[in-house]
Amino acid sequence: VDGQFSADYNGYNYFTRESATVYTFEPDHTHGRDFYHTASEGTNVFCGEGALYPRDCVVGTDPAINEGWAYLTLRSLADDYDDAESGVLTAELTFTVLQRTEGGGIPLPQLRALRELYESTCKPSQEQLPLFDLSKPPLDVNRHWTSEHHRAGRYSFEHTLDPAETYAHQARFNTSGDERNYDTLPYCEWLFASRLDSNSSDPTAVLPGPPGLDGAGDCQQLAGVTCDHNGNVVELDLNGLALRGELPSSIADLTSLERLAISNNQLSGQLPPAIFSSPVLKRLDVTHNHFSGPIPCPADDSPLRQLDLSQNEFAVGLPGCLFVAAPR
């Protein structure tokens, strides 16, 4: 990115004409490219000593009170588009800005729904997640299993790393291929980093559960969960986390949920009808799971605008109601 502020960019996103016409800049919790969750994944901050790319904070060293500018550059190369008229491209750009939750936590029914979602689809496999040497730095391949290292093939005997980063625990865990297949991802690491890195007095201790789900709940400590200023859960971004099993019926208690993204997981069973009858859900992506059974019909006044049901195991075709009620 050219310009006087080029040094202030923390991440870049590139997409081409082959990409979807509607493009969403997804939060990258692994690499800290997220303005909302200040400390949910250990190094997931933009300033101070804990930042992935360290820099001075504008206000003190606490990222929770930091304030500053967010720079965004959009650039298109019309020459790459044969169908562009006169080399001019048009697009629609939408920004959504959410104020942080100011105390009060998460409404209890919604908090219970998040707890049940974590405990039923993630925690069982997470309890088996291999711990290698917790005294190592957070991103070290020899600290504990991570999906990033797994999908990069770094646990394979055949993978060659820099000598300083050589994986030394093949006897404990190793792979032999198919590492990028979401269907074979063995462990769910959603919120695991918060269980490990929230205990400043002992960085090798694993908490019994995610601190963001304790007490009244704290969205800023729940990676993949976005709340409005009243604490209502408005987005769940849980793609590619090895969630497995059936969605709990309590997901219906997330009554303010506007976006549900759970693609590339190992979820099964039927989609809860309450998802489709929601009066506020606008975007739903359940791509690449093992959902089966009938596809529920949206409510007549459904606000659904984006819907992706592909790569599942539905036994029947799309019901006609999908083309009547949503998406428009």
Coordinates of C-alpha atoms in Angstrom, one line a residue:
V1 CA 0.0 0.0 0.0
D2 CA 1.5 3.3 -1.1
G3 CA 1.1 6.5 0.9
Q4 CA 2.3 8.4 3.9
F5 CA 0.5 6.0 6.3
S6 CA 1.8 2.8 4.8
A7 CA 3.7 2.0 8.0
D8 CA 0.5 2.1 10.0
Y9 CA -1.1 -0.9 8.3
N10 CA -1.3 -4.2 10.3
G11 CA -2.7 -6.4 7.6
Y12 CA -3.6 -6.6 4.0
N13 CA -6.5 -8.2 2.0
Y14 CA -6.3 -8.9 -1.7
F15 CA -9.2 -10.2 -3.8
T16 CA -9.7 -10.6 -7.5
R17 CA -12.5 -10.9 -10.0
E18 CA -12.7 -14.6 -9.1
S19 CA -13.7 -13.7 -5.6
A20 CA -17.3 -13.4 -4.4
T21 CA -19.1 -10.2 -5.4
V22 CA -19.8 -9.5 -1.7
Y23 CA -16.5 -9.5 0.2
T24 CA -16.2 -9.3 3.9
F25 CA -13.0 -8.4 5.7
E26 CA -12.9 -11.2 8.2
P27 CA -11.3 -10.8 11.7
D28 CA -8.0 -12.7 11.9
H29 CA -7.8 -13.7 15.5
T30 CA -4.7 -15.8 15.1
H31 CA -2.6 -12.9 13.8
G32 CA -4.1 -10.2 15.9
R33 CA -5.8 -8.3 13.0
D34 CA -8.9 -7.5 15.0
F35 CA -9.9 -4.2 16.6
Y36 CA -12.6 -5.6 18.8
H37 CA -11.1 -8.4 20.8
T38 CA -8.2 -6.6 22.6
A39 CA -6.7 -9.5 24.5
S40 CA -8.8 -12.6 23.7
E41 CA -6.0 -14.6 22.1
G42 CA -2.9 -13.7 24.2
T43 CA -1.1 -11.6 21.6
N44 CA -4.2 -10.3 20.0
V45 CA -3.6 -6.5 20.6
F46 CA -2.4 -3.7 18.4
C47 CA -0.2 -1.8 20.7
G48 CA 2.0 -2.2 23.8
E49 CA 4.4 -5.0 24.7
G50 CA 1.9 -7.7 23.9
A51 CA 1.2 -6.6 20.3
L52 CA 2.2 -8.9 17.4
Y53 CA 3.7 -5.9 15.8
P54 CA 4.8 -3.9 18.9
R55 CA 4.3 -0.1 18.8
D56 CA 3.5 2.5 21.4
C57 CA -0.1 2.9 22.5
V58 CA -1.7 6.3 22.0
V59 CA -3.0 6.3 25.6
G60 CA -0.9 4.3 28.0
T61 CA 0.0 0.6 27.5
D62 CA -3.4 -0.9 28.2
P63 CA -5.1 -1.8 24.9
A64 CA -8.5 -1.6 26.5
I65 CA -8.1 2.2 26.8
N66 CA -6.1 2.8 23.6
E67 CA -7.5 5.0 20.9
G68 CA -6.2 6.1 17.6
W69 CA -6.7 5.9 13.9
A70 CA -7.7 3.0 11.7
Y71 CA -6.4 3.4 8.1
L72 CA -8.0 1.7 5.2
T73 CA -7.0 1.9 1.5
L74 CA -9.1 0.5 -1.3
R75 CA -7.6 0.1 -4.7
S76 CA -8.8 -1.5 -7.9
L77 CA -7.0 -2.2 -11.2
A78 CA -9.6 -1.8 -13.9
D79 CA -7.2 -3.0 -16.6
D80 CA -7.6 -6.5 -15.2
Y81 CA -11.3 -6.5 -15.9
D82 CA -12.2 -7.1 -19.5
D83 CA -15.9 -6.3 -18.8
A84 CA -15.3 -3.0 -17.1
E85 CA -16.8 -0.1 -19.1
S86 CA -14.3 2.5 -19.9
G87 CA -12.0 1.1 -17.3
V88 CA -14.3 2.3 -14.5
L89 CA -15.5 -0.1 -11.7
T90 CA -18.3 0.6 -9.3
A91 CA -18.8 -1.0 -5.9
E92 CA -20.7 -0.6 -2.7
L93 CA -18.8 -0.2 0.5
T94 CA -20.5 -0.6 3.9
F95 CA -18.8 0.0 7.3
T96 CA -20.3 -1.3 10.5
V97 CA -19.0 0.3 13.7
L98 CA -19.8 -1.3 17.0
Q99 CA -19.3 0.4 20.4
R100 CA -17.7 -1.8 23.0
T101 CA -19.9 -3.3 25.7
E102 CA -19.9 -0.9 28.7
G103 CA -20.3 -3.2 31.7
G104 CA -23.3 -5.4 32.4
G105 CA -21.8 -8.4 30.6
I106 CA -23.9 -10.6 28.3
P107 CA -27.6 -11.2 28.9
L108 CA -27.9 -14.4 30.8
P109 CA -29.9 -16.5 28.2
Q110 CA -27.4 -15.5 25.5
L111 CA -24.4 -16.3 27.8
R112 CA -25.9 -19.7 28.6
A113 CA -26.3 -20.3 24.9
L114 CA -22.6 -19.5 24.3
R115 CA -21.5 -21.7 27.1
E116 CA -23.6 -24.6 25.8
L117 CA -22.2 -24.1 22.3
Y118 CA -18.6 -24.2 23.6
E119 CA -19.2 -27.1 25.9
S120 CA -21.0 -29.3 23.4
T121 CA -19.2 -28.6 20.1
C122 CA -15.7 -27.6 21.2
K123 CA -14.6 -28.5 24.7
P124 CA -14.7 -32.4 24.4
S125 CA -12.0 -32.4 21.7
Q126 CA -10.2 -29.4 23.3
E127 CA -9.6 -31.3 26.5
Q128 CA -7.5 -33.7 24.4
L129 CA -5.5 -31.0 22.7
P130 CA -1.8 -31.9 23.0
L131 CA 0.3 -29.6 25.3
F132 CA 4.0 -29.8 24.4
D133 CA 6.0 -27.2 26.4
L134 CA 3.9 -24.4 27.8
S135 CA 7.0 -22.5 28.8
K136 CA 7.6 -21.7 25.1
P137 CA 6.4 -18.3 23.6
P138 CA 2.8 -18.2 22.5
L139 CA 3.4 -18.8 18.7
D140 CA 6.2 -21.4 19.1
V141 CA 5.5 -24.7 17.3
N142 CA 6.7 -26.5 20.4
R143 CA 4.3 -24.9 22.9
H144 CA 1.0 -26.6 22.1
W145 CA -1.0 -27.9 19.2
T146 CA -2.6 -25.2 17.0
S147 CA -4.6 -25.5 13.9
E148 CA -2.3 -23.0 12.1
H149 CA 0.7 -25.2 12.6
H150 CA -1.3 -28.3 11.8
R151 CA -2.7 -27.0 8.5
A152 CA 0.8 -25.8 7.6
G153 CA 2.1 -29.3 8.0
R154 CA 4.5 -28.4 10.7
Y155 CA 3.8 -31.5 12.7
S156 CA 4.7 -33.8 9.8
F157 CA 8.0 -35.7 9.8
E158 CA 8.5 -34.5 6.2
H159 CA 8.1 -30.8 6.9
T160 CA 11.3 -28.7 7.0
L161 CA 11.4 -25.7 9.3
D162 CA 14.1 -23.2 10.2
P163 CA 16.4 -25.0 12.7
A164 CA 15.4 -22.6 15.4
E165 CA 11.8 -23.6 15.0
T166 CA 12.1 -27.3 14.6
Y167 CA 9.2 -29.3 15.9
A168 CA 10.5 -31.7 18.6
H169 CA 7.5 -33.6 19.7
Q170 CA 6.8 -36.0 16.8
A171 CA 6.5 -38.9 19.3
R172 CA 3.6 -37.1 21.0
F173 CA 1.8 -35.9 17.9
N174 CA 2.5 -36.1 14.2
T175 CA 0.7 -36.0 10.8
S176 CA 1.2 -37.8 7.6
G177 CA -0.9 -35.8 5.1
D178 CA -4.3 -34.3 4.5
E179 CA -3.5 -31.6 7.0
R180 CA -5.5 -28.9 5.3
N181 CA -8.7 -31.0 5.3
Y182 CA -11.2 -29.4 7.8
D183 CA -12.9 -32.7 8.1
T184 CA -9.8 -34.3 9.8
L185 CA -8.8 -31.3 12.0
P186 CA -8.6 -33.2 15.3
Y187 CA -9.0 -30.5 18.0
C188 CA -11.1 -27.4 18.6
E189 CA -9.0 -24.5 19.8
W190 CA -11.7 -21.9 20.0
L191 CA -11.0 -19.9 23.2
F192 CA -8.2 -22.2 24.2
A193 CA -5.6 -19.4 24.1
S194 CA -7.7 -17.4 26.6
R195 CA -7.7 -20.4 29.0
L196 CA -3.9 -20.5 28.8
D197 CA -2.8 -16.9 28.5
S198 CA -5.2 -15.2 31.0
N199 CA -3.2 -16.4 34.0
S200 CA -0.4 -13.9 34.2
S201 CA 1.0 -15.4 37.4
D202 CA 1.6 -18.8 35.8
P203 CA 1.8 -18.9 32.0
T204 CA 1.9 -22.7 32.0
A205 CA -1.5 -23.1 33.8
V206 CA -4.6 -23.9 31.8
L207 CA -7.8 -22.5 33.3
P208 CA -10.8 -24.8 33.6
G209 CA -12.8 -22.8 31.1
P210 CA -12.6 -19.6 29.0
P211 CA -12.7 -16.5 31.3
G212 CA -14.9 -14.7 28.8
L213 CA -17.7 -17.2 29.7
D214 CA -17.3 -16.8 33.4
G215 CA -19.4 -14.6 35.6
A216 CA -21.5 -12.2 33.6
G217 CA -19.5 -12.8 30.5
D218 CA -17.1 -10.6 28.5
C219 CA -17.3 -10.3 24.8
Q220 CA -13.9 -8.8 24.5
Q221 CA -12.4 -12.1 25.8
L222 CA -14.5 -14.2 23.4
A223 CA -12.7 -14.6 20.0
G224 CA -15.2 -14.9 17.2
V225 CA -18.0 -13.3 19.3
T226 CA -19.1 -9.7 18.7
C227 CA -21.6 -7.9 20.9
D228 CA -23.3 -4.5 20.7
H229 CA -22.9 -1.9 23.4
N230 CA -25.7 -3.6 25.5
G231 CA -23.9 -6.9 25.5
N232 CA -26.2 -8.6 23.0
V233 CA -24.4 -11.1 20.7
V234 CA -24.8 -9.8 17.2
E235 CA -22.1 -11.9 15.3
L236 CA -20.6 -15.4 15.6
D237 CA -17.6 -15.9 13.4
L238 CA -16.6 -19.5 14.1
N239 CA -15.3 -20.8 10.8
G240 CA -12.8 -23.6 10.6
L241 CA -12.5 -24.3 14.3
A242 CA -13.2 -28.1 14.3
L243 CA -16.6 -27.7 16.0
R244 CA -18.3 -31.0 15.9
G245 CA -21.7 -32.5 16.9
E246 CA -25.1 -30.9 16.8
L247 CA -25.9 -27.3 17.3
P248 CA -27.6 -26.9 20.7
S249 CA -31.2 -25.8 20.6
S250 CA -30.3 -22.9 22.9
I251 CA -28.8 -21.1 19.9
A252 CA -32.3 -19.8 19.6
D253 CA -31.6 -17.7 22.7
L254 CA -29.2 -15.6 20.7
T255 CA -32.1 -13.3 19.8
S256 CA -30.0 -10.4 18.5
L257 CA -27.7 -12.5 16.2
E258 CA -27.4 -10.9 12.8
R259 CA -24.6 -13.0 11.4
L260 CA -23.8 -16.7 11.9
A261 CA -20.7 -18.0 10.2
I262 CA -19.8 -21.6 11.1
S263 CA -18.4 -23.0 7.8
N264 CA -15.6 -25.5 7.5
N265 CA -16.4 -27.4 10.7
Q266 CA -17.6 -30.9 11.5
L267 CA -21.1 -30.0 12.6
S268 CA -23.9 -32.5 12.0
G269 CA -27.6 -33.1 12.6
Q270 CA -30.4 -30.8 11.5
L271 CA -30.2 -27.1 11.4
P272 CA -32.4 -25.7 14.2
P273 CA -35.5 -24.1 12.7
A274 CA -35.1 -21.1 15.1
I275 CA -32.1 -19.9 13.0
F276 CA -34.4 -19.5 10.0
S277 CA -37.3 -18.0 11.9
S278 CA -35.0 -15.3 13.5
P279 CA -36.4 -11.8 12.9
V280 CA -32.9 -10.3 12.8
L281 CA -30.5 -12.8 11.2
K282 CA -29.1 -11.3 8.0
R283 CA -26.2 -13.6 7.0
L284 CA -25.9 -17.3 7.5
D285 CA -23.0 -19.5 6.3
V286 CA -22.9 -23.2 7.2
T287 CA -20.7 -24.3 4.2
H288 CA -18.7 -27.5 4.4
N289 CA -20.3 -29.3 7.4
H290 CA -22.3 -32.5 7.8
F291 CA -25.8 -31.0 8.3
S292 CA -28.6 -33.3 7.1
G293 CA -32.4 -33.6 7.2
P294 CA -34.8 -31.0 5.9
I295 CA -33.9 -27.3 5.3
P296 CA -36.1 -25.1 7.4
C297 CA -38.1 -22.3 5.8
P298 CA -37.4 -18.7 6.7
A299 CA -40.1 -16.5 8.1
D300 CA -42.1 -14.6 5.5
D301 CA -40.5 -11.3 6.6
S302 CA -37.0 -12.8 7.1
P303 CA -34.2 -10.2 6.8
L304 CA -31.8 -12.9 5.4
R305 CA -29.7 -11.4 2.7
Q306 CA -26.9 -13.9 2.4
L307 CA -27.3 -17.7 2.7
D308 CA -24.8 -20.5 1.9
L309 CA -25.8 -24.1 2.6
S310 CA -23.3 -25.8 0.2
Q311 CA -21.2 -28.9 0.9
N312 CA -23.5 -30.5 3.4
E313 CA -25.5 -33.7 3.4
F314 CA -29.1 -32.5 3.0
A315 CA -31.1 -35.4 1.7
V316 CA -33.6 -33.2 -0.2
G317 CA -33.3 -30.2 -2.6
L318 CA -33.8 -26.6 -1.7
P319 CA -37.3 -25.9 -0.6
G320 CA -39.3 -23.4 -2.7
C321 CA -39.8 -21.2 0.4
L322 CA -36.1 -20.2 0.2
F323 CA -36.9 -18.4 -3.1
V324 CA -39.9 -16.7 -1.8
A325 CA -39.0 -15.5 1.7
A326 CA -35.2 -15.1 1.5
P327 CA -32.7 -14.0 0.5
R328 CA -33.8 -11.0 -1.5

